[in-house]
C-alpha positions as a Markdown table, in Angstrom:
| # | Residue | x | y | z |
|---|---|---|---|---|
| 1 | Met | 43.9 | 37.4 | -29.7 |
| 2 | Asn | 43.3 | 34.6 | -26.8 |
| 3 | Arg | 45.6 | 32.3 | -28.3 |
| 4 | Ile | 48.5 | 34.9 | -28.5 |
| 5 | Lys | 47.8 | 35.7 | -24.8 |
| 6 | Leu | 48.2 | 31.6 | -24.2 |
| 7 | Ala | 51.2 | 31.3 | -26.1 |
| 8 | Ala | 52.9 | 34.3 | -24.4 |
| 9 | Met | 51.9 | 32.7 | -21.1 |
| 10 | Leu | 53.3 | 29.4 | -22.1 |
| 11 | Leu | 56.3 | 30.9 | -23.0 |
| 12 | Leu | 57.0 | 32.7 | -20.1 |
| 13 | Cys | 56.3 | 29.7 | -17.8 |
| 14 | Ser | 58.8 | 27.7 | -20.0 |
| 15 | Ile | 61.4 | 30.1 | -19.4 |
| 16 | Ala | 60.9 | 30.4 | -15.6 |
| 17 | Ala | 60.8 | 26.8 | -15.6 |
| 18 | Phe | 64.4 | 26.7 | -17.4 |
| 19 | Ala | 65.8 | 29.3 | -14.8 |
| 20 | Gln | 65.2 | 26.9 | -12.0 |
| 21 | Ser | 68.5 | 25.1 | -10.9 |
| 22 | Glu | 68.3 | 21.3 | -10.9 |
| 23 | Arg | 71.1 | 21.3 | -8.6 |
| 24 | Gly | 71.6 | 22.3 | -4.9 |
| 25 | Thr | 74.2 | 23.2 | -2.4 |
| 26 | Ile | 75.0 | 21.7 | 1.1 |
| 27 | Gln | 76.7 | 24.2 | 3.6 |
| 28 | Gly | 77.2 | 24.4 | 7.0 |
| 29 | Ser | 79.8 | 25.1 | 9.8 |
| 30 | Val | 82.1 | 22.9 | 11.7 |
| 31 | Lys | 82.5 | 23.9 | 15.6 |
| 32 | Asp | 83.9 | 22.2 | 18.7 |
| 33 | Ser | 81.6 | 21.3 | 21.8 |
| 34 | Ser | 82.8 | 24.7 | 23.1 |
| 35 | Gly | 81.3 | 26.5 | 20.0 |
| 36 | Ala | 85.0 | 27.4 | 18.9 |
| 37 | Val | 85.2 | 27.0 | 15.0 |
| 38 | Val | 87.3 | 24.0 | 13.4 |
| 39 | Val | 89.5 | 24.9 | 11.0 |
| 40 | Gly | 90.8 | 22.4 | 8.5 |
| 41 | Ala | 88.1 | 19.7 | 9.3 |
| 42 | Arg | 87.6 | 17.2 | 6.3 |
| 43 | Val | 84.1 | 17.3 | 5.0 |
| 44 | Thr | 82.9 | 14.4 | 2.9 |
| 45 | Val | 79.4 | 14.7 | 1.2 |
| 46 | Thr | 78.3 | 11.3 | -0.3 |
| 47 | Asn | 75.1 | 11.1 | -2.6 |
| 48 | Ala | 73.2 | 7.8 | -1.3 |
| 49 | Asp | 71.9 | 7.0 | -4.5 |
| 50 | Thr | 75.2 | 7.2 | -6.7 |
| 51 | Asn | 77.9 | 6.5 | -3.9 |
| 52 | Ser | 79.6 | 9.6 | -5.5 |
| 53 | Ala | 81.8 | 11.6 | -2.9 |
| 54 | Val | 82.9 | 15.2 | -2.9 |
| 55 | Asn | 85.7 | 16.2 | -0.3 |
| 56 | Phe | 86.1 | 19.7 | 1.2 |
| 57 | Thr | 88.1 | 21.2 | 4.0 |
| 58 | Ser | 86.2 | 23.8 | 6.4 |
| 59 | Gly | 87.6 | 27.3 | 6.0 |
| 60 | Glu | 89.2 | 29.8 | 8.7 |
| 61 | Thr | 85.5 | 30.4 | 9.6 |
| 62 | Gly | 84.8 | 26.8 | 10.4 |
| 63 | Asp | 82.3 | 27.1 | 7.1 |
| 64 | Phe | 81.9 | 24.8 | 4.1 |
| 65 | Ala | 79.8 | 25.1 | 1.0 |
| 66 | Ile | 79.6 | 22.5 | -1.6 |
| 67 | Pro | 77.6 | 23.8 | -4.6 |
| 68 | Ser | 76.4 | 21.9 | -7.6 |
| 69 | Leu | 75.1 | 18.9 | -5.9 |
| 70 | Gln | 72.5 | 16.5 | -7.6 |
| 71 | Ala | 69.3 | 16.6 | -5.9 |
| 72 | Gly | 69.1 | 13.2 | -3.7 |
| 73 | Met | 69.8 | 11.7 | -0.3 |
| 74 | Tyr | 73.2 | 12.7 | 1.2 |
| 75 | Thr | 75.3 | 11.6 | 4.1 |
| 76 | Val | 77.8 | 14.4 | 5.4 |
| 77 | Arg | 80.7 | 13.2 | 7.5 |
| 78 | Val | 83.0 | 15.3 | 9.2 |
| 79 | Glu | 86.5 | 14.5 | 10.7 |
| 80 | Lys | 89.5 | 16.2 | 12.4 |
| 81 | Glu | 92.4 | 14.7 | 14.1 |
| 82 | Gly | 91.7 | 14.7 | 17.9 |
| 83 | Phe | 87.8 | 14.7 | 17.7 |
| 84 | Arg | 85.3 | 12.0 | 16.9 |
| 85 | Pro | 84.0 | 11.8 | 13.4 |
| 86 | Ser | 80.3 | 13.4 | 13.2 |
| 87 | Val | 77.9 | 12.0 | 10.4 |
| 88 | Ile | 74.8 | 13.3 | 9.3 |
| 89 | Ser | 72.7 | 10.9 | 7.4 |
| 90 | Arg | 69.6 | 11.0 | 5.4 |
| 91 | Leu | 70.1 | 14.9 | 4.5 |
| 92 | Ala | 67.5 | 15.4 | 1.7 |
| 93 | Leu | 68.8 | 18.2 | -0.9 |
| 94 | Asn | 66.1 | 19.0 | -3.5 |
| 95 | Ala | 66.9 | 20.8 | -6.8 |
| 96 | Gly | 67.6 | 24.6 | -6.2 |
| 97 | Thr | 67.8 | 24.6 | -2.4 |
| 98 | Asn | 70.6 | 25.2 | 0.1 |
| 99 | Val | 70.6 | 22.8 | 2.8 |
| 100 | Arg | 72.3 | 23.4 | 6.2 |
| 101 | Ala | 74.7 | 20.7 | 7.7 |
| 102 | Asp | 75.9 | 22.4 | 11.0 |
| 103 | Val | 78.3 | 19.8 | 12.8 |
| 104 | Thr | 79.6 | 20.0 | 16.2 |
| 105 | Leu | 82.8 | 17.8 | 16.6 |
| 106 | Glu | 83.3 | 16.3 | 20.1 |
| 107 | Val | 86.9 | 15.5 | 21.7 |
| 108 | Gly | 87.9 | 12.3 | 21.4 |
| 109 | Ser | 89.0 | 9.1 | 19.8 |
| 110 | Thr | 88.6 | 8.8 | 16.0 |
| 111 | Thr | 87.2 | 5.4 | 16.1 |
| 112 | Thr | 83.9 | 6.6 | 17.7 |
| 113 | Ala | 81.5 | 8.3 | 15.4 |
| 114 | Val | 78.8 | 10.6 | 16.4 |
| 115 | Glu | 75.8 | 10.0 | 13.9 |
| 116 | Val | 72.8 | 12.3 | 13.6 |
| 117 | Glu | 70.0 | 11.6 | 11.3 |
| 118 | Ala | 68.5 | 14.6 | 9.4 |
| 119 | Ser | 65.0 | 15.6 | 10.2 |
| 120 | Ala | 62.2 | 15.5 | 7.5 |
| 121 | Leu | 61.6 | 19.1 | 8.0 |
| 122 | Gln | 64.1 | 21.3 | 6.9 |
| 123 | Leu | 64.0 | 25.1 | 7.0 |
| 124 | Ser | 66.1 | 27.4 | 5.0 |
| 125 | Thr | 67.3 | 30.5 | 6.7 |
| 126 | Glu | 69.4 | 31.7 | 3.8 |
| 127 | Ser | 66.3 | 32.9 | 1.8 |
| 128 | Ala | 62.4 | 32.9 | 1.7 |
| 129 | Lys | 62.3 | 30.9 | -1.4 |
| 130 | Ser | 60.3 | 27.8 | -1.5 |
| 131 | Thr | 60.7 | 24.9 | -3.8 |
| 132 | Ser | 59.0 | 21.8 | -4.5 |
| 133 | Ala | 59.6 | 18.8 | -7.0 |
| 134 | Val | 57.1 | 18.7 | -9.9 |
| 135 | Thr | 56.5 | 15.2 | -11.5 |
| 136 | Asn | 55.2 | 14.6 | -15.0 |
| 137 | Lys | 51.9 | 13.4 | -13.4 |
| 138 | Met | 51.4 | 16.6 | -11.7 |
| 139 | Val | 51.7 | 18.5 | -15.0 |
| 140 | Asp | 49.4 | 16.3 | -16.8 |
| 141 | Glu | 46.8 | 16.4 | -14.3 |
| 142 | Leu | 46.9 | 20.4 | -14.5 |
| 143 | Pro | 43.5 | 21.9 | -15.6 |
| 144 | Leu | 43.3 | 23.9 | -18.7 |
| 145 | Val | 41.6 | 27.0 | -18.2 |
| 146 | Val | 40.4 | 28.6 | -21.5 |
| 147 | Ser | 39.0 | 32.0 | -21.7 |
| 148 | Gly | 36.5 | 33.0 | -24.1 |
């Protein structure tokens, strides 16, 4: 009977593991220094490991969302004519998470960029979900509980 319970528990855990998404979303808003939304700004998100880039344009509310991104470190560059480009570097995206990258564009020459480095600690305000990466070593070191 105990083996049946153990098998059922392992099956449920494996189903939950497959339900977790291995991809994440970078979303944010683009505003100017007065707080007004910037419509039509070009948002380029580049994976630092693969150097692959995805382009998006901010919508009527100044918002953007780029889903289904591979977990990793990203650089977000936002450009709009009449504004200095803004760059957020070292933005960490973990599997199954949504990361915010809000940008404020300053009026000025397009040859000078404003660069911001993402902080190590990020708070998701979209949900109360907590995630972390699980390595093979962590799984191998899990204690086995056998009930008799």
